[in-house]
PDB file of C-alpha atoms in Angstrom:
ATOM      1  CA  UNK Q  94      58.316  10.595  -8.505  1.00 69.00           C
ATOM      2  CA  UNK Q  95      56.883   7.243  -7.495  1.00 83.00           C
ATOM      3  CA  UNK Q  96      53.564   8.067  -9.174  1.00 88.00           C
ATOM      4  CA  UNK Q  97      55.289   8.745 -12.511  1.00 90.00           C
ATOM      5  CA  UNK Q  98      56.706   5.228 -12.499  1.00 91.00           C
ATOM      6  CA  UNK Q  99      53.282   3.755 -11.717  1.00 91.00           C
ATOM      7  CA  UNK Q 100      51.675   5.815 -14.480  1.00 91.00           C
ATOM      8  CA  UNK Q 101      54.289   4.602 -16.987  1.00 92.00           C
ATOM      9  CA  UNK Q 102      53.607   0.978 -16.053  1.00 92.00           C
ATOM     10  CA  UNK Q 103      49.854   1.485 -16.385  1.00 91.00           C
ATOM     11  CA  UNK Q 104      50.303   3.156 -19.793  1.00 90.00           C
ATOM     12  CA  UNK Q 105      52.475   0.298 -20.963  1.00 91.00           C
ATOM     13  CA  UNK Q 106      49.956  -2.264 -19.736  1.00 91.00           C
ATOM     14  CA  UNK Q 107      47.136  -0.379 -21.466  1.00 90.00           C
ATOM     15  CA  UNK Q 108      48.859  -0.561 -24.831  1.00 89.00           C
ATOM     16  CA  UNK Q 109      50.317  -4.089 -24.459  1.00 91.00           C
ATOM     17  CA  UNK Q 110      47.310  -5.785 -22.855  1.00 91.00           C
ATOM     18  CA  UNK Q 111      48.752  -6.621 -19.447  1.00 93.00           C
ATOM     19  CA  UNK Q 112      46.959  -6.775 -16.127  1.00 93.00           C
ATOM     20  CA  UNK Q 113      47.789  -4.394 -13.280  1.00 91.00           C
ATOM     21  CA  UNK Q 114      46.682  -4.421  -9.648  1.00 90.00           C
ATOM     22  CA  UNK Q 115      46.752  -1.309  -7.491  1.00 90.00           C
ATOM     23  CA  UNK Q 116      46.337  -2.213  -3.852  1.00 87.00           C
ATOM     24  CA  UNK Q 117      45.005   0.102  -1.152  1.00 85.00           C
ATOM     25  CA  UNK Q 118      44.230   2.995  -3.484  1.00 87.00           C
ATOM     26  CA  UNK Q 119      42.487   4.765  -0.596  1.00 87.00           C
ATOM     27  CA  UNK Q 120      45.919   5.571   0.844  1.00 88.00           C
ATOM     28  CA  UNK Q 121      46.713   7.975  -2.007  1.00 90.00           C
ATOM     29  CA  UNK Q 122      43.531  10.008  -2.613  1.00 91.00           C
ATOM     30  CA  UNK Q 123      45.571  12.926  -3.961  1.00 93.00           C
ATOM     31  CA  UNK Q 124      46.749  10.782  -6.903  1.00 93.00           C
ATOM     32  CA  UNK Q 125      43.395   9.242  -7.847  1.00 92.00           C
ATOM     33  CA  UNK Q 126      42.333  12.111 -10.187  1.00 92.00           C
ATOM     34  CA  UNK Q 127      45.530  11.479 -12.201  1.00 91.00           C
ATOM     35  CA  UNK Q 128      44.634   7.789 -12.399  1.00 91.00           C
ATOM     36  CA  UNK Q 129      41.125   8.664 -13.589  1.00 90.00           C
ATOM     37  CA  UNK Q 130      42.533  10.845 -16.351  1.00 88.00           C
ATOM     38  CA  UNK Q 131      45.106   8.236 -17.337  1.00 87.00           C
ATOM     39  CA  UNK Q 132      42.574   5.430 -17.816  1.00 85.00           C
ATOM     40  CA  UNK Q 133      39.852   7.603 -19.360  1.00 81.00           C
ATOM     41  CA  UNK Q 134      39.662   6.648 -23.058  1.00 71.00           C
ATOM     42  CA  UNK Q 135      38.487  10.114 -24.121  1.00 70.00           C
ATOM     43  CA  UNK Q 136      41.509  11.886 -22.604  1.00 56.00           C
ATOM     44  CA  UNK Q 137      44.132   9.203 -23.137  1.00 56.00           C
ATOM     45  CA  UNK Q 138      46.399   9.629 -26.168  1.00 57.00           C
ATOM     46  CA  UNK Q 139      47.044   5.908 -26.518  1.00 61.00           C
ATOM     47  CA  UNK Q 140      44.933   3.060 -27.730  1.00 73.00           C
ATOM     48  CA  UNK Q 141      43.489   0.655 -25.194  1.00 80.00           C
ATOM     49  CA  UNK Q 142      44.362  -2.997 -25.737  1.00 86.00           C
ATOM     50  CA  UNK Q 143      41.348  -5.304 -25.404  1.00 86.00           C
ATOM     51  CA  UNK Q 144      43.183  -7.578 -22.924  1.00 91.00           C
ATOM     52  CA  UNK Q 145      44.123  -4.754 -20.538  1.00 89.00           C
ATOM     53  CA  UNK Q 146      42.694  -5.098 -17.018  1.00 90.00           C
ATOM     54  CA  UNK Q 147      43.159  -2.797 -14.059  1.00 90.00           C
ATOM     55  CA  UNK Q 148      42.329  -4.227 -10.646  1.00 90.00           C
ATOM     56  CA  UNK Q 149      42.023  -1.745  -7.801  1.00 90.00           C
ATOM     57  CA  UNK Q 150      41.582  -2.561  -4.133  1.00 86.00           C
ATOM     58  CA  UNK Q 151      40.350   0.248  -1.938  1.00 84.00           C
ATOM     59  CA  UNK Q 152      38.251   1.124   1.007  1.00 79.00           C
ATOM     60  CA  UNK Q 153      35.212   3.228   0.361  1.00 78.00           C
ATOM     61  CA  UNK Q 154      36.335   6.867   0.258  1.00 83.00           C
ATOM     62  CA  UNK Q 155      34.529   9.934  -1.037  1.00 84.00           C
ATOM     63  CA  UNK Q 156      37.581  10.993  -3.067  1.00 87.00           C
ATOM     64  CA  UNK Q 157      37.468   7.925  -5.303  1.00 87.00           C
ATOM     65  CA  UNK Q 158      36.812   9.156  -8.880  1.00 88.00           C
ATOM     66  CA  UNK Q 159      33.294   8.395 -10.082  1.00 87.00           C
ATOM     67  CA  UNK Q 160      34.593   8.127 -13.683  1.00 85.00           C
ATOM     68  CA  UNK Q 161      36.478   4.985 -12.699  1.00 86.00           C
ATOM     69  CA  UNK Q 162      33.561   3.577 -10.724  1.00 83.00           C
ATOM     70  CA  UNK Q 163      31.128   4.039 -13.618  1.00 82.00           C
ATOM     71  CA  UNK Q 164      33.337   2.084 -16.013  1.00 81.00           C
ATOM     72  CA  UNK Q 165      34.184  -0.678 -13.543  1.00 81.00           C
ATOM     73  CA  UNK Q 166      32.916  -4.006 -12.442  1.00 81.00           C
ATOM     74  CA  UNK Q 167      32.744  -3.602  -8.691  1.00 75.00           C
ATOM     75  CA  UNK Q 168      33.021  -6.285  -6.042  1.00 71.00           C
ATOM     76  CA  UNK Q 169      32.237  -5.312  -2.498  1.00 67.00           C
ATOM     77  CA  UNK Q 170      33.435  -7.443   0.401  1.00 64.00           C
ATOM     78  CA  UNK Q 171      31.681  -6.728   3.660  1.00 63.00           C
ATOM     79  CA  UNK Q 172      32.759  -8.170   6.956  1.00 63.00           C
ATOM     80  CA  UNK Q 173      30.402 -10.882   8.136  1.00 65.00           C
ATOM     81  CA  UNK Q 174      27.840  -9.977  10.781  1.00 77.00           C
ATOM     82  CA  UNK Q 175      28.717 -11.663  14.038  1.00 81.00           C
ATOM     83  CA  UNK Q 176      31.389 -13.969  15.349  1.00 84.00           C
ATOM     84  CA  UNK Q 177      29.676 -17.131  14.126  1.00 86.00           C
ATOM     85  CA  UNK Q 178      29.458 -15.836  10.532  1.00 85.00           C
ATOM     86  CA  UNK Q 179      33.076 -14.757  10.695  1.00 82.00           C
ATOM     87  CA  UNK Q 180      34.184 -18.184  11.883  1.00 85.00           C
ATOM     88  CA  UNK Q 181      32.149 -19.913   9.182  1.00 85.00           C
ATOM     89  CA  UNK Q 182      33.727 -17.685   6.501  1.00 81.00           C
ATOM     90  CA  UNK Q 183      37.266 -18.210   7.773  1.00 82.00           C
ATOM     91  CA  UNK Q 184      36.972 -21.972   8.035  1.00 81.00           C
ATOM     92  CA  UNK Q 185      35.254 -22.128   4.632  1.00 79.00           C
ATOM     93  CA  UNK Q 186      38.160 -20.217   3.074  1.00 74.00           C
ATOM     94  CA  UNK Q 187      40.736 -22.569   4.569  1.00 75.00           C
ATOM     95  CA  UNK Q 188      41.716 -25.210   2.085  1.00 64.00           C
ATOM     96  CA  UNK Q 189      43.776 -28.345   2.219  1.00 56.00           C
ATOM     97  CA  UNK Q 190      46.920 -26.463   1.243  1.00 56.00           C
ATOM     98  CA  UNK Q 191      46.446 -24.267   4.311  1.00 67.00           C
ATOM     99  CA  UNK Q 192      46.384 -27.315   6.554  1.00 72.00           C
ATOM    100  CA  UNK Q 193      48.389 -29.705   4.409  1.00 79.00           C
ATOM    101  CA  UNK Q 194      52.081 -30.077   4.968  1.00 84.00           C
ATOM    102  CA  UNK Q 195      51.902 -29.323   8.674  1.00 89.00           C
ATOM    103  CA  UNK Q 196      53.685 -32.004  10.629  1.00 91.00           C
ATOM    104  CA  UNK Q 197      51.844 -31.104  13.809  1.00 91.00           C
ATOM    105  CA  UNK Q 198      48.192 -31.091  12.685  1.00 88.00           C
ATOM    106  CA  UNK Q 199      46.727 -31.451  16.170  1.00 89.00           C
ATOM    107  CA  UNK Q 200      48.454 -28.297  17.437  1.00 91.00           C
ATOM    108  CA  UNK Q 201      47.778 -26.490  14.158  1.00 91.00           C
ATOM    109  CA  UNK Q 202      44.032 -27.122  14.429  1.00 88.00           C
ATOM    110  CA  UNK Q 203      43.961 -25.702  17.957  1.00 90.00           C
ATOM    111  CA  UNK Q 204      45.944 -22.653  16.903  1.00 91.00           C
ATOM    112  CA  UNK Q 205      43.682 -22.176  13.869  1.00 89.00           C
ATOM    113  CA  UNK Q 206      40.558 -22.177  15.980  1.00 90.00           C
ATOM    114  CA  UNK Q 207      42.010 -19.591  18.359  1.00 90.00           C
ATOM    115  CA  UNK Q 208      43.272 -17.342  15.566  1.00 89.00           C
ATOM    116  CA  UNK Q 209      40.064 -17.624  13.564  1.00 89.00           C
ATOM    117  CA  UNK Q 210      37.995 -16.858  16.649  1.00 90.00           C
ATOM    118  CA  UNK Q 211      40.111 -13.785  17.434  1.00 87.00           C
ATOM    119  CA  UNK Q 212      40.005 -12.607  13.811  1.00 85.00           C
ATOM    120  CA  UNK Q 213      36.210 -13.005  13.736  1.00 85.00           C
ATOM    121  CA  UNK Q 214      35.988 -10.974  16.950  1.00 84.00           C
ATOM    122  CA  UNK Q 215      38.035  -8.208  15.332  1.00 81.00           C
ATOM    123  CA  UNK Q 216      35.679  -8.193  12.347  1.00 78.00           C
ATOM    124  CA  UNK Q 217      32.693  -7.885  14.655  1.00 79.00           C
ATOM    125  CA  UNK Q 218      34.454  -5.149  16.609  1.00 75.00           C
ATOM    126  CA  UNK Q 219      34.866  -3.060  13.436  1.00 70.00           C
ATOM    127  CA  UNK Q 220      31.426  -1.507  13.847  1.00 68.00           C
ATOM    128  CA  UNK Q 221      32.799   0.489  16.795  1.00 67.00           C
ATOM    129  CA  UNK Q 222      35.535   1.957  14.583  1.00 64.00           C
ATOM    130  CA  UNK Q 223      38.507   3.162  16.658  1.00 62.00           C
ATOM    131  CA  UNK Q 224      36.749   3.447  20.009  1.00 64.00           C
ATOM    132  CA  UNK Q 225      38.902   1.713  22.602  1.00 61.00           C
ATOM    133  CA  UNK Q 226      41.600   0.703  20.114  1.00 64.00           C
ATOM    134  CA  UNK Q 227      44.906   2.280  19.217  1.00 63.00           C
ATOM    135  CA  UNK Q 228      44.188   1.637  15.528  1.00 62.00           C
ATOM    136  CA  UNK Q 229      40.862   0.912  13.799  1.00 59.00           C
ATOM    137  CA  UNK Q 230      42.585  -1.217  11.134  1.00 61.00           C
ATOM    138  CA  UNK Q 231      41.502  -4.843  10.976  1.00 61.00           C
ATOM    139  CA  UNK Q 232      43.736  -7.206   8.990  1.00 66.00           C
ATOM    140  CA  UNK Q 233      42.135  -8.764   5.953  1.00 72.00           C
ATOM    141  CA  UNK Q 234      41.904 -12.457   5.100  1.00 72.00           C
ATOM    142  CA  UNK Q 235      45.052 -12.417   2.978  1.00 74.00           C
ATOM    143  CA  UNK Q 236      47.043 -11.167   5.973  1.00 79.00           C
ATOM    144  CA  UNK Q 237      45.356 -13.746   8.177  1.00 81.00           C
ATOM    145  CA  UNK Q 238      46.183 -16.656   5.867  1.00 82.00           C
ATOM    146  CA  UNK Q 239      49.764 -15.410   5.486  1.00 83.00           C
ATOM    147  CA  UNK Q 240      50.069 -15.534   9.265  1.00 87.00           C
ATOM    148  CA  UNK Q 241      48.737 -19.116   9.262  1.00 89.00           C
ATOM    149  CA  UNK Q 242      51.434 -20.108   6.749  1.00 89.00           C
ATOM    150  CA  UNK Q 243      54.119 -18.596   8.988  1.00 91.00           C
ATOM    151  CA  UNK Q 244      52.801 -20.498  12.006  1.00 93.00           C
ATOM    152  CA  UNK Q 245      52.755 -23.723   9.990  1.00 92.00           C
ATOM    153  CA  UNK Q 246      56.403 -23.036   9.123  1.00 93.00           C
ATOM    154  CA  UNK Q 247      57.286 -22.526  12.807  1.00 94.00           C
ATOM    155  CA  UNK Q 248      55.555 -25.800  13.743  1.00 94.00           C
ATOM    156  CA  UNK Q 249      57.365 -27.685  10.981  1.00 95.00           C
ATOM    157  CA  UNK Q 250      60.726 -26.279  12.083  1.00 95.00           C
ATOM    158  CA  UNK Q 251      60.050 -27.423  15.652  1.00 95.00           C
ATOM    159  CA  UNK Q 252      59.099 -30.881  14.383  1.00 94.00           C
ATOM    160  CA  UNK Q 253      62.299 -31.151  12.296  1.00 95.00           C
ATOM    161  CA  UNK Q 254      64.369 -30.358  15.390  1.00 95.00           C
ATOM    162  CA  UNK Q 255      62.302 -32.598  17.698  1.00 95.00           C
ATOM    163  CA  UNK Q 256      61.479 -29.560  19.822  1.00 94.00           C
ATOM    164  CA  UNK Q 257      58.356 -28.589  21.726  1.00 93.00           C
ATOM    165  CA  UNK Q 258      55.808 -26.331  20.063  1.00 92.00           C
ATOM    166  CA  UNK Q 259      57.350 -22.831  20.080  1.00 92.00           C
ATOM    167  CA  UNK Q 260      54.409 -21.220  21.904  1.00 92.00           C
ATOM    168  CA  UNK Q 261      56.372 -18.115  22.883  1.00 92.00           C
ATOM    169  CA  UNK Q 262      57.459 -17.490  19.277  1.00 91.00           C
ATOM    170  CA  UNK Q 263      53.947 -18.086  17.974  1.00 92.00           C
ATOM    171  CA  UNK Q 264      52.432 -15.837  20.651  1.00 91.00           C
ATOM    172  CA  UNK Q 265      54.945 -13.052  19.990  1.00 90.00           C
ATOM    173  CA  UNK Q 266      54.470 -13.326  16.236  1.00 87.00           C
ATOM    174  CA  UNK Q 267      50.687 -13.144  16.487  1.00 86.00           C
ATOM    175  CA  UNK Q 268      50.404 -10.455  19.156  1.00 84.00           C
ATOM    176  CA  UNK Q 269      53.372  -8.198  18.458  1.00 83.00           C
ATOM    177  CA  UNK Q 270      54.064  -8.625  14.761  1.00 80.00           C
ATOM    178  CA  UNK Q 271      50.708  -9.390  13.235  1.00 78.00           C
ATOM    179  CA  UNK Q 272      47.988  -7.956  15.458  1.00 71.00           C
TER     180      UNK Q 272
END
């Protein structure tokens, strides 16, 4: 099964000192007890390399094994309170590489403000959970910045071809593909 392959890779990393990241562990709560047993030094048959690191991203779920939590360094990222805080966080996290390389910086800045404003609104809207929405999922910052890179690519392609800004493509990408 898929979990057997993951467990083999974790075991190998434990003995060889590699780093592993498990993303969205909350999506497989039925497997988490196996993970807890695998990384528990008292039940594991193998030695634990001092350089081994296991990074786990998850939402807060009651099924998450407390054995793992007790032995972990935890980092909790909460959504900012309010649209203004969300905008400040998003613009703070933008760096020159996010804006650099765009051949249409004026249009990119306008698009960035609109996208950041909408993303901050979604964060603020999270407190209402799924009420009024088809899905309560709010994209995270990594998704958001990936979308910005794609838009920068679309703007650069338009510039190379001496075309107008592809507003329809950008709008479709943002509304239908991303959000």
